[in-house]
Amino acid sequence: MPIIKESLKRLWNTEEIRTLVLVSLCLQFGLVFLSPLIKHTRQKLLILVLWFFYLLADYVAILALGNLLRRQSEATCCHHGGVGLMALWAPFLLLHLGGPNTITSYSIKDNELWWRHFLGLAVQVVVAFMVLLQLVAIPRLRVAAFFVFIAGLVKCSERTWALRSSRMDQLRKSYDMQNQEQLPSNTVAPGNIYETDQITEAYEFYKIFKPFVVDHRLNQNHYEQSQTYFQNCGHLKAFKMVEIELSFLDVLHTKADLFNGLRGCIWRFISLGMIASSFVLFLKSEKSGYAKADIIISYILFGSAILMDLISLPLIIISYILFF
């Protein structure tokens, strides 16, 4: 007697790719909303869930891409019975592999393994491109998939570059170039500890004190200036300043330090425009030959991609206004 019934096997073979794509999408939303909370909690369960989501997100997306390629090789028709529409999901899986802006690594050790991440992502880009070849004969879907593919390719590149830039040796080089930074003026009035000016001051202190992350020491001039500043600002403002400074250490595990500001704004607008244009082309394309479930999942993927860019865009604009 077989352990798994044949009916369950057939059901899984039919729904496998759809399930994996939806699970991958859910993991992305989990990372988006859980990763900002991790620094505000000591709950082990929440930390464990984020760690589980972080590890599982890449595996699920890679497995889905592999199954898409296998399904493509088994298909007898390139755009019939829903097979062709599934090929449109490949570039969305690249977006998932690029990860959300709120988390690129779980620990410093992940940053040191950037080369392994790069090789893995390069292989998945090739796999996604091979899957997209299935859409060559469908003009509108082909262009729509190309736009999302470019957005996914750049997002994967962003993640790799963010990992590389957060390595210890890269941080040391960054410190050496910023060694002549000047501290904020110590004549600023204490004022309200929640004022925007204090966030800006804390960001300047963060850039100066970043050497501590890589076991460097402050030079004597910086040490004396910082001592004078904190002696004159009052204890409430001093504690709040340190709290804000520590919050900026998130840049070691996110894309914030590299892709926020004006450059980040420009790319996010371009990325959002590509995905929106792709969505318009998908709306105008003929869908009568595809399974209803595949059409619904495609709409969900487009809507989720646009929503994630809309979530990140205001955060980037705010950071540009505050720090540039």
mmCIF file of C-alpha atoms in Angstrom:
data_model
loop_
_atom_site.group_PDB
_atom_site.id
_atom_site.type_symbol
_atom_site.label_atom_id
_atom_site.label_comp_id
_atom_site.label_asym_id
_atom_site.label_seq_id
_atom_site.Cartn_x
_atom_site.Cartn_y
_atom_site.Cartn_z
ATOM 1 C CA MET A 1 0.000 0.000 0.000
ATOM 2 C CA PRO A 2 1.578 3.329 -1.004
ATOM 3 C CA ILE A 3 2.357 5.785 1.808
ATOM 4 C CA ILE A 4 1.032 8.737 -0.213
ATOM 5 C CA LYS A 5 -2.137 8.258 -2.219
ATOM 6 C CA GLU A 6 -1.960 8.787 -5.958
ATOM 7 C CA SER A 7 -4.724 11.399 -5.758
ATOM 8 C CA LEU A 8 -2.615 13.478 -3.342
ATOM 9 C CA LYS A 9 0.415 13.141 -5.594
ATOM 10 C CA ARG A 10 -1.560 14.364 -8.590
ATOM 11 C CA LEU A 11 -2.961 17.253 -6.545
ATOM 12 C CA TRP A 12 0.532 18.266 -5.426
ATOM 13 C CA ASN A 13 1.950 17.999 -8.942
ATOM 14 C CA THR A 14 -0.832 20.290 -10.145
ATOM 15 C CA GLU A 15 -0.661 22.842 -7.346
ATOM 16 C CA GLU A 16 3.039 22.662 -6.441
ATOM 17 C CA ILE A 17 4.236 25.752 -8.298
ATOM 18 C CA ARG A 18 1.222 27.842 -7.298
ATOM 19 C CA THR A 19 1.711 26.916 -3.655
ATOM 20 C CA LEU A 20 5.439 27.668 -3.697
ATOM 21 C CA VAL A 21 4.936 31.072 -5.344
ATOM 22 C CA LEU A 22 2.283 32.099 -2.815
ATOM 23 C CA VAL A 23 4.392 30.855 0.113
ATOM 24 C CA SER A 24 7.369 32.828 -1.224
ATOM 25 C CA LEU A 25 5.205 35.952 -1.391
ATOM 26 C CA CYS A 26 3.928 35.453 2.168
ATOM 27 C CA LEU A 27 7.504 35.081 3.418
ATOM 28 C CA GLN A 28 8.438 38.386 1.774
ATOM 29 C CA PHE A 29 5.615 40.198 3.541
ATOM 30 C CA GLY A 30 6.629 38.509 6.775
ATOM 31 C CA LEU A 31 10.173 39.841 6.401
ATOM 32 C CA VAL A 32 8.927 43.332 5.532
ATOM 33 C CA PHE A 33 6.780 43.664 8.644
ATOM 34 C CA LEU A 34 8.769 41.601 11.165
ATOM 35 C CA SER A 35 12.324 42.812 10.528
ATOM 36 C CA PRO A 36 11.731 46.421 11.769
ATOM 37 C CA LEU A 37 10.285 45.023 15.029
ATOM 38 C CA ILE A 38 13.253 42.841 15.876
ATOM 39 C CA LYS A 39 15.282 45.635 17.511
ATOM 40 C CA HIS A 40 12.367 46.553 19.800
ATOM 41 C CA THR A 41 11.750 43.124 21.305
ATOM 42 C CA ARG A 42 13.456 40.392 23.301
ATOM 43 C CA GLN A 43 10.780 37.799 22.602
ATOM 44 C CA LYS A 44 12.597 34.672 21.512
ATOM 45 C CA LEU A 45 9.605 33.422 19.548
ATOM 46 C CA LEU A 46 9.531 36.528 17.333
ATOM 47 C CA ILE A 47 13.296 36.345 16.788
ATOM 48 C CA LEU A 48 12.987 32.652 15.898
ATOM 49 C CA VAL A 49 10.146 33.340 13.440
ATOM 50 C CA LEU A 50 12.175 36.058 11.662
ATOM 51 C CA TRP A 51 15.193 33.752 11.468
ATOM 52 C CA PHE A 52 12.976 30.990 10.044
ATOM 53 C CA PHE A 53 11.444 33.354 7.461
ATOM 54 C CA TYR A 54 14.890 34.674 6.471
ATOM 55 C CA LEU A 55 16.298 31.185 5.856
ATOM 56 C CA LEU A 56 13.186 29.796 4.189
ATOM 57 C CA ALA A 57 12.525 32.746 1.826
ATOM 58 C CA ASP A 58 15.450 32.034 -0.519
ATOM 59 C CA TYR A 59 14.953 28.264 -0.499
ATOM 60 C CA VAL A 60 11.285 28.518 -1.446
ATOM 61 C CA ALA A 61 11.943 31.003 -4.272
ATOM 62 C CA ILE A 62 14.782 28.842 -5.658
ATOM 63 C CA LEU A 63 12.627 25.714 -5.455
ATOM 64 C CA ALA A 64 9.789 27.487 -7.281
ATOM 65 C CA LEU A 65 12.141 28.624 -10.058
ATOM 66 C CA GLY A 66 13.521 25.115 -10.429
ATOM 67 C CA ASN A 67 10.034 23.669 -10.708
ATOM 68 C CA LEU A 68 9.081 26.284 -13.302
ATOM 69 C CA LEU A 69 12.075 25.251 -15.415
ATOM 70 C CA ARG A 70 11.192 21.577 -15.021
ATOM 71 C CA ARG A 71 7.570 22.248 -15.953
ATOM 72 C CA GLN A 72 8.756 24.169 -19.015
ATOM 73 C CA SER A 73 10.822 21.227 -20.221
ATOM 74 C CA GLU A 74 7.860 18.887 -19.746
ATOM 75 C CA ALA A 75 5.288 21.146 -21.427
ATOM 76 C CA THR A 76 4.247 20.281 -24.962
ATOM 77 C CA CYS A 77 2.903 23.771 -25.692
ATOM 78 C CA CYS A 78 4.539 27.049 -24.674
ATOM 79 C CA HIS A 79 1.402 29.046 -23.851
ATOM 80 C CA HIS A 80 -1.495 26.664 -23.396
ATOM 81 C CA GLY A 81 -3.264 25.393 -20.290
ATOM 82 C CA GLY A 82 -1.696 27.955 -17.964
ATOM 83 C CA VAL A 83 1.918 26.811 -18.499
ATOM 84 C CA GLY A 84 2.898 29.996 -20.356
ATOM 85 C CA LEU A 85 1.375 32.265 -17.738
ATOM 86 C CA MET A 86 3.350 30.533 -15.001
ATOM 87 C CA ALA A 87 6.510 31.593 -16.839
ATOM 88 C CA LEU A 88 5.523 35.186 -16.056
ATOM 89 C CA TRP A 89 6.047 34.397 -12.366
ATOM 90 C CA ALA A 90 9.799 33.771 -12.794
ATOM 91 C CA PRO A 91 10.852 37.474 -12.661
ATOM 92 C CA PHE A 92 8.677 37.965 -9.558
ATOM 93 C CA LEU A 93 10.659 35.208 -7.884
ATOM 94 C CA LEU A 94 13.793 37.204 -8.735
ATOM 95 C CA LEU A 95 12.222 40.148 -6.905
ATOM 96 C CA HIS A 96 11.713 37.838 -3.936
ATOM 97 C CA LEU A 97 15.348 36.677 -4.084
ATOM 98 C CA GLY A 98 16.418 40.322 -4.055
ATOM 99 C CA GLY A 99 14.647 40.565 -0.721
ATOM 100 C CA PRO A 100 12.913 43.513 0.937
ATOM 101 C CA ASN A 101 14.783 46.714 1.761
ATOM 102 C CA THR A 102 14.257 46.104 5.481
ATOM 103 C CA ILE A 103 16.570 43.072 5.713
ATOM 104 C CA THR A 104 19.444 41.772 3.599
ATOM 105 C CA SER A 105 21.287 39.726 6.245
ATOM 106 C CA TYR A 106 20.458 38.232 9.616
ATOM 107 C CA SER A 107 23.961 38.518 11.068
ATOM 108 C CA ILE A 108 27.376 39.944 10.269
ATOM 109 C CA LYS A 109 28.504 36.471 9.171
ATOM 110 C CA ASP A 110 25.962 36.570 6.337
ATOM 111 C CA ASN A 111 27.670 39.692 4.985
ATOM 112 C CA GLU A 112 31.003 37.866 4.871
ATOM 113 C CA LEU A 113 29.399 35.207 2.632
ATOM 114 C CA TRP A 114 28.382 37.722 -0.035
ATOM 115 C CA TRP A 115 30.316 35.855 -2.753
ATOM 116 C CA ARG A 116 28.244 32.718 -2.178
ATOM 117 C CA HIS A 117 25.049 34.788 -2.376
ATOM 118 C CA PHE A 118 26.283 36.342 -5.618
ATOM 119 C CA LEU A 119 26.937 32.958 -7.281
ATOM 120 C CA GLY A 120 23.566 31.638 -6.143
ATOM 121 C CA LEU A 121 21.711 34.674 -7.453
ATOM 122 C CA ALA A 122 23.605 34.535 -10.765
ATOM 123 C CA VAL A 123 22.455 30.949 -11.306
ATOM 124 C CA GLN A 124 18.839 31.871 -10.497
ATOM 125 C CA VAL A 125 18.934 34.790 -12.944
ATOM 126 C CA VAL A 126 19.950 32.356 -15.699
ATOM 127 C CA VAL A 127 17.167 29.957 -14.677
ATOM 128 C CA ALA A 128 14.585 32.777 -14.702
ATOM 129 C CA PHE A 129 15.750 33.878 -18.158
ATOM 130 C CA MET A 130 15.402 30.326 -19.488
ATOM 131 C CA VAL A 131 11.864 30.156 -18.125
ATOM 132 C CA LEU A 132 11.029 33.495 -19.765
ATOM 133 C CA LEU A 133 11.974 32.089 -23.164
ATOM 134 C CA GLN A 134 8.593 30.380 -22.977
ATOM 135 C CA LEU A 135 6.934 33.775 -23.539
ATOM 136 C CA VAL A 136 8.813 34.685 -26.722
ATOM 137 C CA ALA A 137 5.763 34.036 -28.921
ATOM 138 C CA ILE A 138 3.421 36.198 -26.775
ATOM 139 C CA PRO A 139 4.278 39.886 -27.480
ATOM 140 C CA ARG A 140 2.570 41.695 -24.588
ATOM 141 C CA LEU A 141 3.429 39.104 -21.967
ATOM 142 C CA ARG A 142 7.001 39.023 -23.269
ATOM 143 C CA VAL A 143 7.454 42.788 -22.770
ATOM 144 C CA ALA A 144 5.647 42.696 -19.419
ATOM 145 C CA ALA A 145 7.916 39.908 -18.186
ATOM 146 C CA PHE A 146 11.005 41.764 -19.448
ATOM 147 C CA PHE A 147 10.172 44.856 -17.379
ATOM 148 C CA VAL A 148 9.740 42.807 -14.197
ATOM 149 C CA PHE A 149 12.875 40.796 -15.027
ATOM 150 C CA ILE A 150 14.978 43.995 -15.174
ATOM 151 C CA ALA A 151 13.520 45.162 -11.849
ATOM 152 C CA GLY A 152 14.284 41.766 -10.290
ATOM 153 C CA LEU A 153 17.814 41.713 -11.719
ATOM 154 C CA VAL A 154 18.637 45.105 -10.232
ATOM 155 C CA LYS A 155 17.093 44.175 -6.886
ATOM 156 C CA CYS A 156 19.265 41.042 -6.730
ATOM 157 C CA SER A 157 22.294 43.197 -7.550
ATOM 158 C CA GLU A 158 21.327 45.600 -4.762
ATOM 159 C CA ARG A 159 21.246 42.797 -2.227
ATOM 160 C CA THR A 160 24.627 41.433 -3.278
ATOM 161 C CA TRP A 161 26.194 44.902 -3.188
ATOM 162 C CA ALA A 162 24.660 45.612 0.228
ATOM 163 C CA LEU A 163 26.114 42.366 1.613
ATOM 164 C CA ARG A 164 29.525 43.131 0.142
ATOM 165 C CA SER A 165 29.546 46.698 1.468
ATOM 166 C CA SER A 166 28.724 45.566 5.027
ATOM 167 C CA ARG A 167 31.759 43.297 5.377
ATOM 168 C CA MET A 168 34.245 44.225 8.083
ATOM 169 C CA ASP A 169 37.046 45.071 5.656
ATOM 170 C CA GLN A 170 34.744 47.297 3.584
ATOM 171 C CA LEU A 171 33.575 49.085 6.739
ATOM 172 C CA ARG A 172 37.202 49.685 7.714
ATOM 173 C CA LYS A 173 37.896 51.224 4.299
ATOM 174 C CA SER A 174 34.825 53.401 4.713
ATOM 175 C CA TYR A 175 36.100 54.511 8.106
ATOM 176 C CA ASP A 176 39.505 55.401 6.707
ATOM 177 C CA MET A 177 37.871 57.652 4.091
ATOM 178 C CA GLN A 178 35.648 59.343 6.682
ATOM 179 C CA ASN A 179 38.354 59.781 9.288
ATOM 180 C CA GLN A 180 38.367 63.557 8.845
ATOM 181 C CA GLU A 181 34.626 64.045 9.509
ATOM 182 C CA GLN A 182 33.748 66.840 11.897
ATOM 183 C CA LEU A 183 31.401 66.349 14.808
ATOM 184 C CA PRO A 184 28.172 68.352 15.091
ATOM 185 C CA SER A 185 28.433 71.722 16.711
ATOM 186 C CA ASN A 186 28.210 71.591 20.528
ATOM 187 C CA THR A 187 26.391 74.903 20.640
ATOM 188 C CA VAL A 188 23.037 73.444 19.521
ATOM 189 C CA ALA A 189 20.338 74.095 22.101
ATOM 190 C CA PRO A 190 18.994 70.939 23.817
ATOM 191 C CA GLY A 191 15.375 71.706 22.829
ATOM 192 C CA ASN A 192 12.869 68.874 22.481
ATOM 193 C CA ILE A 193 14.550 65.453 22.442
ATOM 194 C CA TYR A 194 12.235 64.310 19.641
ATOM 195 C CA GLU A 195 13.069 67.145 17.240
ATOM 196 C CA THR A 196 14.180 66.327 13.728
ATOM 197 C CA ASP A 197 17.404 68.280 14.323
ATOM 198 C CA GLN A 198 18.469 65.747 16.921
ATOM 199 C CA ILE A 199 17.945 62.852 14.516
ATOM 200 C CA THR A 200 20.199 64.646 12.040
ATOM 201 C CA GLU A 201 22.818 65.244 14.754
ATOM 202 C CA ALA A 202 22.635 61.587 15.813
ATOM 203 C CA TYR A 203 23.202 60.531 12.202
ATOM 204 C CA GLU A 204 26.351 62.672 12.060
ATOM 205 C CA PHE A 205 27.552 61.090 15.311
ATOM 206 C CA TYR A 206 26.806 57.658 13.905
ATOM 207 C CA LYS A 207 29.107 58.324 10.931
ATOM 208 C CA ILE A 208 31.856 59.469 13.292
ATOM 209 C CA PHE A 209 31.500 56.620 15.804
ATOM 210 C CA LYS A 210 31.137 53.899 13.165
ATOM 211 C CA PRO A 211 34.800 52.874 13.735
ATOM 212 C CA PHE A 212 33.693 51.191 16.972
ATOM 213 C CA VAL A 213 31.861 48.599 14.862
ATOM 214 C CA VAL A 214 35.165 47.460 13.344
ATOM 215 C CA ASP A 215 37.194 47.720 16.584
ATOM 216 C CA HIS A 216 38.842 51.043 15.756
ATOM 217 C CA ARG A 217 39.410 53.834 18.250
ATOM 218 C CA LEU A 218 38.475 57.491 17.943
ATOM 219 C CA ASN A 219 41.279 59.915 17.391
ATOM 220 C CA GLN A 220 41.963 62.380 20.171
ATOM 221 C CA ASN A 221 40.255 65.299 18.430
ATOM 222 C CA HIS A 222 36.994 63.395 17.945
ATOM 223 C CA TYR A 223 37.154 62.132 21.512
ATOM 224 C CA GLU A 224 37.518 65.617 22.987
ATOM 225 C CA GLN A 225 34.794 67.122 20.772
ATOM 226 C CA SER A 226 32.305 64.369 21.598
ATOM 227 C CA GLN A 227 33.060 64.652 25.317
ATOM 228 C CA THR A 228 32.423 68.394 25.235
ATOM 229 C CA TYR A 229 29.202 67.944 23.269
ATOM 230 C CA PHE A 230 27.680 65.407 25.651
ATOM 231 C CA GLN A 231 28.688 67.364 28.717
ATOM 232 C CA ASN A 232 26.747 70.383 27.434
ATOM 233 C CA CYS A 233 23.595 68.753 26.034
ATOM 234 C CA GLY A 234 21.923 67.383 29.183
ATOM 235 C CA HIS A 235 21.363 63.781 30.249
ATOM 236 C CA LEU A 236 17.969 63.270 28.546
ATOM 237 C CA LYS A 237 19.239 64.437 25.184
ATOM 238 C CA ALA A 238 22.449 62.443 25.597
ATOM 239 C CA PHE A 239 20.613 59.170 26.235
ATOM 240 C CA LYS A 240 18.209 59.846 23.374
ATOM 241 C CA MET A 241 21.137 60.655 21.098
ATOM 242 C CA VAL A 242 22.803 57.317 21.869
ATOM 243 C CA GLU A 243 19.513 55.479 21.320
ATOM 244 C CA ILE A 244 19.078 57.027 17.877
ATOM 245 C CA GLU A 245 22.710 56.339 16.987
ATOM 246 C CA LEU A 246 22.330 52.643 17.815
ATOM 247 C CA SER A 247 19.220 52.431 15.660
ATOM 248 C CA PHE A 248 21.324 53.428 12.628
ATOM 249 C CA LEU A 249 23.293 50.177 12.975
ATOM 250 C CA ASP A 250 20.435 48.586 11.029
ATOM 251 C CA VAL A 251 22.321 49.628 7.893
ATOM 252 C CA LEU A 252 24.608 46.622 8.443
ATOM 253 C CA HIS A 253 21.669 44.337 7.667
ATOM 254 C CA THR A 254 19.577 46.403 5.228
ATOM 255 C CA LYS A 255 19.944 48.312 1.951
ATOM 256 C CA ALA A 256 19.451 51.651 3.700
ATOM 257 C CA ASP A 257 23.033 52.931 3.656
ATOM 258 C CA LEU A 258 23.562 52.239 -0.059
ATOM 259 C CA PHE A 259 20.204 52.795 -1.701
ATOM 260 C CA ASN A 260 18.417 55.422 0.351
ATOM 261 C CA GLY A 261 18.603 59.096 -0.474
ATOM 262 C CA LEU A 262 18.335 60.602 -3.960
ATOM 263 C CA ARG A 263 19.768 57.582 -5.770
ATOM 264 C CA GLY A 264 17.341 55.277 -3.985
ATOM 265 C CA CYS A 265 14.409 57.573 -4.790
ATOM 266 C CA ILE A 266 15.268 57.625 -8.493
ATOM 267 C CA TRP A 267 15.610 53.869 -8.738
ATOM 268 C CA ARG A 268 12.423 53.189 -6.767
ATOM 269 C CA PHE A 269 10.481 55.476 -9.102
ATOM 270 C CA ILE A 270 11.967 53.651 -12.112
ATOM 271 C CA SER A 271 11.287 50.246 -10.559
ATOM 272 C CA LEU A 272 7.723 51.196 -9.702
ATOM 273 C CA GLY A 273 7.221 52.529 -13.245
ATOM 274 C CA MET A 274 8.508 49.279 -14.771
ATOM 275 C CA ILE A 275 6.242 47.106 -12.666
ATOM 276 C CA ALA A 276 3.231 49.394 -13.238
ATOM 277 C CA SER A 277 3.868 49.376 -17.016
ATOM 278 C CA SER A 278 4.155 45.607 -16.923
ATOM 279 C CA PHE A 279 0.848 45.412 -15.060
ATOM 280 C CA VAL A 280 -0.878 47.566 -17.701
ATOM 281 C CA LEU A 281 0.435 45.286 -20.455
ATOM 282 C CA PHE A 282 -0.800 42.262 -18.544
ATOM 283 C CA LEU A 283 -4.248 43.823 -18.194
ATOM 284 C CA LYS A 284 -4.449 44.346 -21.963
ATOM 285 C CA SER A 285 -3.195 40.879 -22.889
ATOM 286 C CA GLU A 286 -5.458 37.999 -23.861
ATOM 287 C CA LYS A 287 -6.106 35.627 -20.942
ATOM 288 C CA SER A 288 -8.793 33.329 -22.268
ATOM 289 C CA GLY A 289 -6.415 30.378 -22.679
ATOM 290 C CA TYR A 290 -5.143 30.361 -19.092
ATOM 291 C CA ALA A 291 -6.377 28.789 -15.873
ATOM 292 C CA LYS A 292 -8.363 31.137 -13.643
ATOM 293 C CA ALA A 293 -6.144 30.323 -10.642
ATOM 294 C CA ASP A 294 -3.029 31.362 -12.587
ATOM 295 C CA ILE A 295 -4.628 34.666 -13.590
ATOM 296 C CA ILE A 296 -5.587 35.424 -9.976
ATOM 297 C CA ILE A 297 -2.084 34.599 -8.700
ATOM 298 C CA SER A 298 -0.584 36.842 -11.394
ATOM 299 C CA TYR A 299 -2.772 39.729 -10.242
ATOM 300 C CA ILE A 300 -1.684 39.079 -6.646
ATOM 301 C CA LEU A 301 2.003 39.118 -7.645
ATOM 302 C CA PHE A 302 1.647 42.398 -9.547
ATOM 303 C CA GLY A 303 -0.312 44.048 -6.737
ATOM 304 C CA SER A 304 2.160 42.869 -4.090
ATOM 305 C CA ALA A 305 5.194 44.081 -6.065
ATOM 306 C CA ILE A 306 3.638 47.527 -6.503
ATOM 307 C CA LEU A 307 2.614 47.645 -2.829
ATOM 308 C CA MET A 308 6.131 46.818 -1.616
ATOM 309 C CA ASP A 309 7.624 49.601 -3.727
ATOM 310 C CA LEU A 310 4.951 52.018 -2.471
ATOM 311 C CA ILE A 311 5.853 51.057 1.105
ATOM 312 C CA SER A 312 9.585 51.611 0.607
ATOM 313 C CA LEU A 313 9.326 54.836 -1.410
ATOM 314 C CA PRO A 314 8.052 57.132 1.415
ATOM 315 C CA LEU A 315 10.731 55.783 3.769
ATOM 316 C CA ILE A 316 13.454 56.602 1.230
ATOM 317 C CA ILE A 317 12.073 60.091 0.614
ATOM 318 C CA ILE A 318 11.933 60.805 4.375
ATOM 319 C CA SER A 319 15.527 59.635 4.823
ATOM 320 C CA TYR A 320 16.650 61.884 1.947
ATOM 321 C CA ILE A 321 14.934 64.909 3.511
ATOM 322 C CA LEU A 322 16.471 64.203 6.926
ATOM 323 C CA PHE A 323 20.045 63.294 6.045
ATOM 324 C CA PHE A 324 20.986 64.723 2.613
#
